[in-house]
mmCIF file of C-alpha atoms in Angstrom:
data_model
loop_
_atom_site.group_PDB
_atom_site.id
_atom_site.type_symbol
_atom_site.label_atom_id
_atom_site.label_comp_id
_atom_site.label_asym_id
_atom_site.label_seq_id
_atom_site.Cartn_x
_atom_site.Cartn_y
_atom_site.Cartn_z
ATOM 1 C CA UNK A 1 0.000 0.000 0.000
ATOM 2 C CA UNK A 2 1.751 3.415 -1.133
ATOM 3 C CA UNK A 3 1.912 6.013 1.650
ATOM 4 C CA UNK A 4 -0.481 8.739 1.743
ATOM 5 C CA UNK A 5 1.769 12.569 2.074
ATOM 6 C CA UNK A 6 -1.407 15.487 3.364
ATOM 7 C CA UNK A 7 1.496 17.831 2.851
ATOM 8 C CA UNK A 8 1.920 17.240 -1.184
ATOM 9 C CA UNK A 9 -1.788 18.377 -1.408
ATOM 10 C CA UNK A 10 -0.187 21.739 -0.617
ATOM 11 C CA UNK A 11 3.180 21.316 -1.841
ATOM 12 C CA UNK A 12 3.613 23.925 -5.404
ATOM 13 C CA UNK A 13 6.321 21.958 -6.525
ATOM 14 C CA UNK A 14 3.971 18.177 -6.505
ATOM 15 C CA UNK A 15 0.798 20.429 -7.854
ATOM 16 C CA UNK A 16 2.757 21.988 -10.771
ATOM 17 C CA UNK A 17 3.774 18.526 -11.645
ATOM 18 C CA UNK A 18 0.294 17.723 -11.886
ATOM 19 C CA UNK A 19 -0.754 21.148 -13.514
ATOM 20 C CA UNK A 20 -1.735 18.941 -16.892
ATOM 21 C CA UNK A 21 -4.428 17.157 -14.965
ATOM 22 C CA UNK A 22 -5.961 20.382 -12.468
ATOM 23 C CA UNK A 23 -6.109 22.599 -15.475
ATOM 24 C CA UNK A 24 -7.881 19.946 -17.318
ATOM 25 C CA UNK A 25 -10.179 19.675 -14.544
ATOM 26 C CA UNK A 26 -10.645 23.324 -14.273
ATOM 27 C CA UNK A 27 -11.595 23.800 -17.336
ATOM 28 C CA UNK A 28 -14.480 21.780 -17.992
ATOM 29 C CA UNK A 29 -17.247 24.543 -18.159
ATOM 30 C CA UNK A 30 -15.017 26.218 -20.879
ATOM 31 C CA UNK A 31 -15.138 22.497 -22.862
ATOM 32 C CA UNK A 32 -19.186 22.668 -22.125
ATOM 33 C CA UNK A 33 -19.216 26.597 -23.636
ATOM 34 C CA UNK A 34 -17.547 25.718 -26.727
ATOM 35 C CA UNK A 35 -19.140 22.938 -27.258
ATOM 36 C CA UNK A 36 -22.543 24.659 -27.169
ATOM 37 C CA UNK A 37 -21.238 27.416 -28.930
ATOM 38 C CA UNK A 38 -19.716 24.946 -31.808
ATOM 39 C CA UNK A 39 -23.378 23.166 -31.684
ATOM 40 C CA UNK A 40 -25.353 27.036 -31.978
ATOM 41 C CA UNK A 41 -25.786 26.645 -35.897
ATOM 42 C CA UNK A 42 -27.352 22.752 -35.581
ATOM 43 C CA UNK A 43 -29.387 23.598 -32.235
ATOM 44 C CA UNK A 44 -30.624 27.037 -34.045
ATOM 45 C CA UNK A 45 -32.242 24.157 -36.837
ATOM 46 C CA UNK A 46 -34.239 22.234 -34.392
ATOM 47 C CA UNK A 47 -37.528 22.145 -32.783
ATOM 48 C CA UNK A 48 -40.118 19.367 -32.692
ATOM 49 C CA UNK A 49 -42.387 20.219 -35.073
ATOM 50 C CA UNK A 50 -43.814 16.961 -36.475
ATOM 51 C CA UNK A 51 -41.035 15.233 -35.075
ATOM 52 C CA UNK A 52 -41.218 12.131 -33.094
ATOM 53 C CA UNK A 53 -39.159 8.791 -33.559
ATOM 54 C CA UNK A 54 -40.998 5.427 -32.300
ATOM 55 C CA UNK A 55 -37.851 4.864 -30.000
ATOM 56 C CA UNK A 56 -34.676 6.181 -29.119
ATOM 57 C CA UNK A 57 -31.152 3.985 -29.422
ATOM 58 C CA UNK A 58 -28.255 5.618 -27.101
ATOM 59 C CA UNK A 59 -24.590 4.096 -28.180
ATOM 60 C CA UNK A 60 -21.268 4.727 -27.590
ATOM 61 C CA UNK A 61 -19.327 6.384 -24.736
ATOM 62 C CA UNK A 62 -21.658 8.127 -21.983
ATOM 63 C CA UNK A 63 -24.729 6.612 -23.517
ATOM 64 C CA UNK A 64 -25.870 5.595 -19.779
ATOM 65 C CA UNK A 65 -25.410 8.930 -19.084
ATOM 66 C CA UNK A 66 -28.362 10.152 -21.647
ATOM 67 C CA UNK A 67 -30.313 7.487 -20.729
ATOM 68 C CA UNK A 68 -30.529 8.222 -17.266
ATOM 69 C CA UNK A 69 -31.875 12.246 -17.473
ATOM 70 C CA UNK A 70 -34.340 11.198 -20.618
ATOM 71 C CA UNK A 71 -35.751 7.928 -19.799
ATOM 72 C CA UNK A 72 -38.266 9.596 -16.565
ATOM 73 C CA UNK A 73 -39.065 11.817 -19.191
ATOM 74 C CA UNK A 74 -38.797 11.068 -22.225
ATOM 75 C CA UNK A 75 -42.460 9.993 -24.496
ATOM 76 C CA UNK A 76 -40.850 7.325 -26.399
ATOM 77 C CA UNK A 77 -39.245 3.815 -25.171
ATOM 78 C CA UNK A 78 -35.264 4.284 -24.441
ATOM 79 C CA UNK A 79 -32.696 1.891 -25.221
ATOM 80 C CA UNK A 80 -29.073 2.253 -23.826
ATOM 81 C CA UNK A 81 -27.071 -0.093 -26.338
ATOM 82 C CA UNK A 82 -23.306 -1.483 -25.247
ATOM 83 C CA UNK A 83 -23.140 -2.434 -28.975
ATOM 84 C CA UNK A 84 -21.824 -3.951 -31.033
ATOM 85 C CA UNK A 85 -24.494 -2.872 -33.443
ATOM 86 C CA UNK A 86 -28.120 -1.880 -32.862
ATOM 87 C CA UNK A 87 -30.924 -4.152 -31.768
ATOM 88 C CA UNK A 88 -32.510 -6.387 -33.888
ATOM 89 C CA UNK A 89 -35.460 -4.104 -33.952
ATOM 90 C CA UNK A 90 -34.153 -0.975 -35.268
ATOM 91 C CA UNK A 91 -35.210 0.360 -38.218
ATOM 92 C CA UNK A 92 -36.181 3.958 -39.994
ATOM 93 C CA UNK A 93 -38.677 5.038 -37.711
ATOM 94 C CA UNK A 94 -35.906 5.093 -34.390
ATOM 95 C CA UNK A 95 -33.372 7.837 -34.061
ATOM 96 C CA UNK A 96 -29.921 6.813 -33.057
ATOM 97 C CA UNK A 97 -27.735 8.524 -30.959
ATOM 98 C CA UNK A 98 -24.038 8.023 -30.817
ATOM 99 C CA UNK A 99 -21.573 9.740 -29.149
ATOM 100 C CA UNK A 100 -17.907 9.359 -30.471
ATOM 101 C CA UNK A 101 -14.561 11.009 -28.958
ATOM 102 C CA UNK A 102 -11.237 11.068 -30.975
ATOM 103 C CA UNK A 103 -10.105 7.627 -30.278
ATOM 104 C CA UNK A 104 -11.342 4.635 -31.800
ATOM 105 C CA UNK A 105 -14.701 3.200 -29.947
ATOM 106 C CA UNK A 106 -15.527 0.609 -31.930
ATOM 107 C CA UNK A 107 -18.917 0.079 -30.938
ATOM 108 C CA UNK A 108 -19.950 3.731 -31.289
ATOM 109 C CA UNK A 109 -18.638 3.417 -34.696
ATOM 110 C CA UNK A 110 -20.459 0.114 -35.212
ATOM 111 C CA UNK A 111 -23.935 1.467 -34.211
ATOM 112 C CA UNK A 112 -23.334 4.613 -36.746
ATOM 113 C CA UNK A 113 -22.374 2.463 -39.710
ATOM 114 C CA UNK A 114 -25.192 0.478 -38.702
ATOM 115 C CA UNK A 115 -27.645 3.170 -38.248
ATOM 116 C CA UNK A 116 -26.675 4.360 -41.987
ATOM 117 C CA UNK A 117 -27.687 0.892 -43.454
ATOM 118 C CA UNK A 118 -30.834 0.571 -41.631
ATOM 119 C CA UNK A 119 -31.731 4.320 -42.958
ATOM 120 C CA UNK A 120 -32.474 5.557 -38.997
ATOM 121 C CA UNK A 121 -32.785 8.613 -37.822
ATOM 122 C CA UNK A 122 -28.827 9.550 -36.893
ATOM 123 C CA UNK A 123 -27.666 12.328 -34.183
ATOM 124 C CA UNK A 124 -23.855 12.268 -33.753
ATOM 125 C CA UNK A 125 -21.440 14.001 -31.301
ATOM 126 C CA UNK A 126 -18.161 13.449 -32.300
ATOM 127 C CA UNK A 127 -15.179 15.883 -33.702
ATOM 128 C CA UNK A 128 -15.373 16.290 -37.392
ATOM 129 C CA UNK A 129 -12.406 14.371 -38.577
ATOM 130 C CA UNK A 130 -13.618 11.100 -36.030
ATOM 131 C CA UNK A 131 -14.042 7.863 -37.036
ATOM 132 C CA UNK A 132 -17.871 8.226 -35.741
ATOM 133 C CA UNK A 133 -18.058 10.610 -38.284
ATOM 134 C CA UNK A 134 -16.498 9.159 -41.299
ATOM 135 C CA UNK A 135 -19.141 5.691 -39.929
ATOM 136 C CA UNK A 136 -22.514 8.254 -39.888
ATOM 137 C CA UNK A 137 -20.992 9.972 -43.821
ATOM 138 C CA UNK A 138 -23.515 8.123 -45.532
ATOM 139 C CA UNK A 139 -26.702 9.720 -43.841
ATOM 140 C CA UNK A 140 -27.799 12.171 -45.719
ATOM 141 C CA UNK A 141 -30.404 13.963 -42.656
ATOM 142 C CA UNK A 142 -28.264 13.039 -39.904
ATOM 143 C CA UNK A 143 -27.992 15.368 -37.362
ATOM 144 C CA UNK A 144 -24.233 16.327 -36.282
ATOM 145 C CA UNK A 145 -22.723 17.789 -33.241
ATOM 146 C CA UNK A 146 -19.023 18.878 -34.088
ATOM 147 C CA UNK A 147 -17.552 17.843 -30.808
ATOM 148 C CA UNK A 148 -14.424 20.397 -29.975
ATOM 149 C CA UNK A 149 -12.831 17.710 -27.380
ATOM 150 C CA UNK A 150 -12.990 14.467 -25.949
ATOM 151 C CA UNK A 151 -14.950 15.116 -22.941
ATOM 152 C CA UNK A 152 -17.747 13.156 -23.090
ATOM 153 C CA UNK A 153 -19.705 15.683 -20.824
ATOM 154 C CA UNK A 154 -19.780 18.181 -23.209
ATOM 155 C CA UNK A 155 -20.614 16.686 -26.017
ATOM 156 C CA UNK A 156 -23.620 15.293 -23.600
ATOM 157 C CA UNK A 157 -24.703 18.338 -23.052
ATOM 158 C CA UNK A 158 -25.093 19.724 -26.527
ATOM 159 C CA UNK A 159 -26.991 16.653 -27.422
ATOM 160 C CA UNK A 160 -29.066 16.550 -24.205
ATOM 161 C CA UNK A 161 -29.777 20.229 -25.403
ATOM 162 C CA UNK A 162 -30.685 19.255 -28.572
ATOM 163 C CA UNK A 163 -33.167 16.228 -27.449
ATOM 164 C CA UNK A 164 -35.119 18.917 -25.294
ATOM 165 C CA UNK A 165 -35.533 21.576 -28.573
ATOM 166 C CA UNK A 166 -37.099 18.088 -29.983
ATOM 167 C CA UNK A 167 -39.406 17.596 -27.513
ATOM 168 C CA UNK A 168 -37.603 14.756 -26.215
ATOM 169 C CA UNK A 169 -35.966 15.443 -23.082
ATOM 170 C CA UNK A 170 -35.964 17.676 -20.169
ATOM 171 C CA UNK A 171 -34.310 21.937 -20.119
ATOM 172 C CA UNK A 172 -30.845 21.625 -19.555
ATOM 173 C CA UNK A 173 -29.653 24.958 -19.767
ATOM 174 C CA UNK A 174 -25.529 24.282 -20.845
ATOM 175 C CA UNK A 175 -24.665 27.735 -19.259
ATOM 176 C CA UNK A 176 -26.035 26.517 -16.013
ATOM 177 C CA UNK A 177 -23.946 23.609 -16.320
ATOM 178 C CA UNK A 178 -20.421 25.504 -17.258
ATOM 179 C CA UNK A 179 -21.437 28.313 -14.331
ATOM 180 C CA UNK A 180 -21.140 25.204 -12.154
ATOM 181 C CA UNK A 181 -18.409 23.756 -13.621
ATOM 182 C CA UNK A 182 -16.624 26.772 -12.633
ATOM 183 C CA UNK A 183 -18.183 27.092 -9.398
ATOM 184 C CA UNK A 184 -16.246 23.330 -8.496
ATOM 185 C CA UNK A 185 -13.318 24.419 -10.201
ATOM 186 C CA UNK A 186 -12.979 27.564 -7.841
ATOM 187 C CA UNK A 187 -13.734 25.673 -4.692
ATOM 188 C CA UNK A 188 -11.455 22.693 -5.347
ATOM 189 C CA UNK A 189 -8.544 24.749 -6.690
ATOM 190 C CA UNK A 190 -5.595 23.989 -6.071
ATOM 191 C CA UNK A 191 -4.589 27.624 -5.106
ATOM 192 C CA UNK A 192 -6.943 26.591 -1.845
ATOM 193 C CA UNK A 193 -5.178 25.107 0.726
ATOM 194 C CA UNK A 194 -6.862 21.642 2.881
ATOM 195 C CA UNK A 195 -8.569 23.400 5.401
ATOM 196 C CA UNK A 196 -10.993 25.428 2.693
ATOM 197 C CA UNK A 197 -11.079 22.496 -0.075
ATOM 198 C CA UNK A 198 -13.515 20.324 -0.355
ATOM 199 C CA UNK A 199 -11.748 18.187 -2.758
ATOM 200 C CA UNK A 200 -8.661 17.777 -0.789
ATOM 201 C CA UNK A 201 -10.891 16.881 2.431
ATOM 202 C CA UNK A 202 -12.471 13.987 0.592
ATOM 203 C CA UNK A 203 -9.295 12.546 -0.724
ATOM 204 C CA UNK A 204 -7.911 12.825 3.521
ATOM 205 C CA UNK A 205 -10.520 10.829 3.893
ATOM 206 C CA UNK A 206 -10.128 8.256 0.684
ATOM 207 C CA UNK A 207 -6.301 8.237 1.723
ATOM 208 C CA UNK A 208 -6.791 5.059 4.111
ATOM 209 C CA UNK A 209 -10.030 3.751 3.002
ATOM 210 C CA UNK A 210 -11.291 1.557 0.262
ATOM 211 C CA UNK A 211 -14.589 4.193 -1.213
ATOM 212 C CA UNK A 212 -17.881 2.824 -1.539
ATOM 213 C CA UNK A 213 -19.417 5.571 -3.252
ATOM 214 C CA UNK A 214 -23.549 5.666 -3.452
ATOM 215 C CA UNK A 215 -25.709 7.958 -5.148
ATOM 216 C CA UNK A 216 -30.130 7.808 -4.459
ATOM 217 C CA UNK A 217 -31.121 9.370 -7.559
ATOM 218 C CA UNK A 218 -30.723 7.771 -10.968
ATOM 219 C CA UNK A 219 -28.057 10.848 -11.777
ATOM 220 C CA UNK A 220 -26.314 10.480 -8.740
ATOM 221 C CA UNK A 221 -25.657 6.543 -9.099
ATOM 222 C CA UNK A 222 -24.383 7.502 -12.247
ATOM 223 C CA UNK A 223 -22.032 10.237 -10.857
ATOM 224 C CA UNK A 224 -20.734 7.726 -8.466
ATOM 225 C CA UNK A 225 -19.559 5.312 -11.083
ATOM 226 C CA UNK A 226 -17.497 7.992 -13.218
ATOM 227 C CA UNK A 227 -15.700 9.217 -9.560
ATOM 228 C CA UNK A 228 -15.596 5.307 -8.946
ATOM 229 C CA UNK A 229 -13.243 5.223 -11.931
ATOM 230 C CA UNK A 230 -11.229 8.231 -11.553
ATOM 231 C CA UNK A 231 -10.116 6.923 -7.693
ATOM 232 C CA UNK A 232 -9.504 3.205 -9.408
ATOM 233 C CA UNK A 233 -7.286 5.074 -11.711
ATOM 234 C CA UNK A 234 -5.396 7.512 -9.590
ATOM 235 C CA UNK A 235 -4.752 4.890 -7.094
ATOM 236 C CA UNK A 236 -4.330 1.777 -8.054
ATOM 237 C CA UNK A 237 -6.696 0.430 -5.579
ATOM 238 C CA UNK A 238 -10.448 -1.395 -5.662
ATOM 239 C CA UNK A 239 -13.247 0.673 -5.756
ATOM 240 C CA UNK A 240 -17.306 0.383 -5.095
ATOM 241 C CA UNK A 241 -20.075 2.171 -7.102
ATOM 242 C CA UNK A 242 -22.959 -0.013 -6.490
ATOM 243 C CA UNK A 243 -26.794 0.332 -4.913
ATOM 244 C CA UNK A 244 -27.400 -0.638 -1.519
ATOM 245 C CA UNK A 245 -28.530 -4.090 -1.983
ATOM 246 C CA UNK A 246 -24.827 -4.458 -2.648
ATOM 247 C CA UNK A 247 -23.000 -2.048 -0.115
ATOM 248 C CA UNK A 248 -25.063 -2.760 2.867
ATOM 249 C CA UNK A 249 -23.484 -6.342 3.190
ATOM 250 C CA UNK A 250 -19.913 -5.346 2.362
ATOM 251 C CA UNK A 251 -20.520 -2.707 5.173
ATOM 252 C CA UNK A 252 -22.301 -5.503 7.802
ATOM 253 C CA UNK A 253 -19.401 -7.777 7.460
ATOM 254 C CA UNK A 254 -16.448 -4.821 8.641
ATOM 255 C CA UNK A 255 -14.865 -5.930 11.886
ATOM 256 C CA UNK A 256 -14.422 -3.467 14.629
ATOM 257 C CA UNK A 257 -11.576 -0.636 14.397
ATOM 258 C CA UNK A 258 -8.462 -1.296 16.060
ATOM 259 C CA UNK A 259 -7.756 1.627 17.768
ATOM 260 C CA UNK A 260 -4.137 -0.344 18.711
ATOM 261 C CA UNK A 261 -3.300 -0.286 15.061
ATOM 262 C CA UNK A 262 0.113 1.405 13.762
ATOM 263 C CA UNK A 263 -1.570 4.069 10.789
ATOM 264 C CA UNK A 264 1.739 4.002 9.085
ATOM 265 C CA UNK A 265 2.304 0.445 9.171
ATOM 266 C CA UNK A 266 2.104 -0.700 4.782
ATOM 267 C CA UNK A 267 0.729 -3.807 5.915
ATOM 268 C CA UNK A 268 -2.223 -2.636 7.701
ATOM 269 C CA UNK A 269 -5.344 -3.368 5.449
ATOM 270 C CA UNK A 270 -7.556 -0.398 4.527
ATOM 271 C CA UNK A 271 -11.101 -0.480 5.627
ATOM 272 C CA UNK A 272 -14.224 0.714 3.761
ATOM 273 C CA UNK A 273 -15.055 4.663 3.645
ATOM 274 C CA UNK A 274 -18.525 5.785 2.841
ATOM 275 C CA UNK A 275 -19.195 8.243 0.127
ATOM 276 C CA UNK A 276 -22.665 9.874 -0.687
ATOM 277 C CA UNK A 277 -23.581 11.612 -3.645
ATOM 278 C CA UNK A 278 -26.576 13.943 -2.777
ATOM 279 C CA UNK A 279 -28.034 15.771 -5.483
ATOM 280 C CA UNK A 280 -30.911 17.109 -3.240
ATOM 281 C CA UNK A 281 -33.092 14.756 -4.536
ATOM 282 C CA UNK A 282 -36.281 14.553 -2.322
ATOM 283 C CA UNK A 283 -37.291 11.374 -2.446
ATOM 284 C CA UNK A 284 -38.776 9.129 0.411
ATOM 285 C CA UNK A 285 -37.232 5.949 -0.784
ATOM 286 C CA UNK A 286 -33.890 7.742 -1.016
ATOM 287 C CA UNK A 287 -33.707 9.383 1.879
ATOM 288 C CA UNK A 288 -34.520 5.237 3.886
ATOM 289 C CA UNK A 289 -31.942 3.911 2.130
ATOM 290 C CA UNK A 290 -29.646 7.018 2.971
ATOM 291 C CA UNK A 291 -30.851 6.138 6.674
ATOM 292 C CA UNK A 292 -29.918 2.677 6.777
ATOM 293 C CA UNK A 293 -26.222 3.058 4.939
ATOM 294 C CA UNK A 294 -25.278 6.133 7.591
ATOM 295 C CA UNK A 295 -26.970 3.577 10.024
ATOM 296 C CA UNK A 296 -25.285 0.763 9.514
ATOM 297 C CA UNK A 297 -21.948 2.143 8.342
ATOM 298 C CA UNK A 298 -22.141 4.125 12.121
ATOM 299 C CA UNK A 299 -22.671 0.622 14.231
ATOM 300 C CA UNK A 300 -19.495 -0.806 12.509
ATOM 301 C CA UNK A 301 -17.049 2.325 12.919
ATOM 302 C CA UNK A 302 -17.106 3.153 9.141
ATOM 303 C CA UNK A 303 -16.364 6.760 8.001
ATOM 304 C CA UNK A 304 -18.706 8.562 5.834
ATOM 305 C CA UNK A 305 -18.614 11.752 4.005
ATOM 306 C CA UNK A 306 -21.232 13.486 2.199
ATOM 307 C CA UNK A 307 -20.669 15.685 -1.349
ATOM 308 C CA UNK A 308 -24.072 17.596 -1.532
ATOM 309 C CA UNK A 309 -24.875 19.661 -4.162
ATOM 310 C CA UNK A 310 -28.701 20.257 -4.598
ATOM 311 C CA UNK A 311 -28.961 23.681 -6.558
ATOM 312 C CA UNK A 312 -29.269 23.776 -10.300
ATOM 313 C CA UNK A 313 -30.444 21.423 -13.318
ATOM 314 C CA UNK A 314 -30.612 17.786 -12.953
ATOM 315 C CA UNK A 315 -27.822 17.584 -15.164
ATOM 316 C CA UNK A 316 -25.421 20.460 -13.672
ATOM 317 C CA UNK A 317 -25.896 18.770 -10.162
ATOM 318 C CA UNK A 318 -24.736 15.863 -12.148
ATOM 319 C CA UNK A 319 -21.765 17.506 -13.648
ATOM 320 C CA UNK A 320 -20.701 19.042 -10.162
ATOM 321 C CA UNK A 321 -20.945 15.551 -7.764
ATOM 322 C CA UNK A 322 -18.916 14.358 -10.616
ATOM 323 C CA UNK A 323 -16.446 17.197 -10.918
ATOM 324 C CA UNK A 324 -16.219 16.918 -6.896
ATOM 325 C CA UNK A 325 -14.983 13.532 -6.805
ATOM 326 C CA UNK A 326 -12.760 13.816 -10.380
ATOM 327 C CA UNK A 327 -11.216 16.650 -8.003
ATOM 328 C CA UNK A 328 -10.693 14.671 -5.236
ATOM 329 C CA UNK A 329 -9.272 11.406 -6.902
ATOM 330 C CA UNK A 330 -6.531 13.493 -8.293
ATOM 331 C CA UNK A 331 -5.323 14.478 -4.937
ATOM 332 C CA UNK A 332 -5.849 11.717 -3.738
ATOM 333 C CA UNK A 333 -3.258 10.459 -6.445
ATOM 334 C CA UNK A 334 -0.946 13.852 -5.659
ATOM 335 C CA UNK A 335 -0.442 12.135 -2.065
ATOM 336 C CA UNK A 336 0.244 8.579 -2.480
ATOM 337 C CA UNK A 337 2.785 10.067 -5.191
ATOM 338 C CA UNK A 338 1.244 8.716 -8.374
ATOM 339 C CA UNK A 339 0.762 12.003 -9.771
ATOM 340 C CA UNK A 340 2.559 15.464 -9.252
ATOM 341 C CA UNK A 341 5.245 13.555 -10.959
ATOM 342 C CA UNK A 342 6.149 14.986 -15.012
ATOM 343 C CA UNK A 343 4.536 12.637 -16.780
ATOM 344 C CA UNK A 344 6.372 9.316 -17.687
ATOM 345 C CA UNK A 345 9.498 10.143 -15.648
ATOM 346 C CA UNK A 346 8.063 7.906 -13.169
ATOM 347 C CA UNK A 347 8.372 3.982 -13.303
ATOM 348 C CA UNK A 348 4.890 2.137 -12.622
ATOM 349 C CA UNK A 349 2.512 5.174 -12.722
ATOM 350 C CA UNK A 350 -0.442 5.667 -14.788
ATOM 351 C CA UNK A 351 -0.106 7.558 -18.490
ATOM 352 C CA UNK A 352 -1.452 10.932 -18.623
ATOM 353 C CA UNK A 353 -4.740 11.300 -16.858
ATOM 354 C CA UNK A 354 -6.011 13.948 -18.752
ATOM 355 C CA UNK A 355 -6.148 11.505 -21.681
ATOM 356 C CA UNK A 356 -8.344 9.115 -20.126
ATOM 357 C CA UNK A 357 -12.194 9.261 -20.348
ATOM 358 C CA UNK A 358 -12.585 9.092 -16.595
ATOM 359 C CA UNK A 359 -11.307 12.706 -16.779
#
């Protein structure tokens, strides 16, 4: 187990080694803004006049993502599809969505090519010169969202946008999204020392724990998956996003804290923290289950901390739980000294974060 330093989370020299991943991070309301602003000719074309598909197909990266703010929603059946392909059913009367990045996903390409030969409806996010975008060429009414990065968010957002100007999907207001984008990036700078960061205080207490991160809401489960995979990757170590029907055992079976135990002693094995996504949901069923994790995560000496963030949109609350723990997983990785090191000049580390789509 690699030793956790608090005093790299405010140490310039191990933050401006890792100034490739923060200013990522900080500047994914910008990525939503030009996005949107890339998108304002296509959106400017759309309304739902006489438009409605018999169902909707979601592929490729982040399709869970769509699925989970249109499917309360939305007036036609939704189908998240892990590909390869489309389903059987498919045909001219569905609209496929696919959202590419730069890199080659294979099974968003697949549904595009696929969506072509069928003759669907075709709404693609991806950057221009994509291989999602050379698949989708052959539709001649596709509609196509000229992604300016590879952050999946963003390019969610201008098709979430678009989906609601179709009559489709719920107001998602992108500037309300980037304003809180910004908001995060502010509090969890890392000009802001432990005491006043958020961020950092979650990754103090992720520094000797193994996170089981749960979110009520449909949005929020999904938030805790994405910051389930940035902490896996910064790391090195397991990580739990999961319902809980599946955390409430792992949390039931924890033996009492040793209070006798050496903290700096490698051997030691980490116990389970508690994280809790709250998007202000207010939701009966939510708030029980809530009940019963604190509950039962307080009889067996388990530490639990709480992100909240209940203003805005469902799907800038969304952005900012996510943003939160993104945040906190790289400082988390600052002090166990897999980051704030230039990258590849370190034996054994991961590649460059700000490449990966858990960023």
């Amino acid at each position: 187990m690699s030793f956790f330093d608090d005093s790299r989370l405010d140490d310039p020299a191990a933050l401006e080694a890792t100034d490739h991943l923060l200013r990522r991070l900080a500047g994914a309301g910008a990525r939503v803004r030009a996005e949107i602003d890339a998108s304002e000719e296509v959106l400017s074309q759309l309304d739902a006049d006489g438009f409605r598909p018999r169902a909707i197909v979601a592929a490729g990266r982040d399709a869970r993502l769509v699925r989970a703010v249109l499917e309360p929603v939305c007036p036609v059946p939704f189908v998240a599809w892990p590909g390869p392909g489309l389903p059987g059913w498919t045909g001219p009367l569905d609209l496929v969505i696919v959202l590419g990045g730069n890199t080659d996903d294979t099974g968003a390409m697949s549904a595009a090519s696929e969506a072509v030969r069928r003759g669907c409806g075709l709404m693609v996010a991806s950057p221009t010169d994509s291989p999602v975008t050379q698949a989708s060429a052959g539709s001649r009414h596709a509609i196509r969202f000229p992604s300016q990065s590879d952050d999946q968010l963003a390019a969610a957002v201008a098709v979430l946008q678009g989906l609601h100007q179709l009559g489709l999907g719920p107001a998602v207001d992108a500037k309300a999204v980037a304003a809180m984008l910004d908001d995060v990036a502010i509090e969890c700078s890392p000009n802001n020392d432990v005491a006043s960061n958020p961020a950092k205080d979650l990754a103090l207490m992720l520094a000797d724990a193994l996170p089981l991160v749960w979110g009520g809401s449909v949005l929020a489960a999904r938030a805790a998956r994405r910051v389930v995979e940035a902490v896996r990757l910064a790391s090195g170590r397991p990580a739990l996003a999961a319902d809980a029907g599946h955390l409430l055992p792992v949390l039931k079976t924890q033996p009492p804290r040793d209070v006798f135990a050496d903290p700096f002693d490698q051997a030691e094995e980490l116990r389970p923290g508690l994280v809790i996504l709250d998007d202000g949901i207010d939701d009966p069923g939510v708030t029980e289950t809530r009940r019963q994790l604190e509950e039962k995560a307080e009889q067996h000496d388990i530490r639990v901390h709480v992100v909240r963030q209940a203003n805005g949109t469902d799907v800038a609350r969304y952005a900012a739980l996510t943003q939160h723990g993104r945040y906190a997983a790289a400082y988390l990785g600052v002090g166990l000294g897999r980051y704030g090191t230039p990258v590849g000049e370190a034996p054994g580390l991961p590649g460059n974060p700000a490449e990966d789509p858990a960023w």
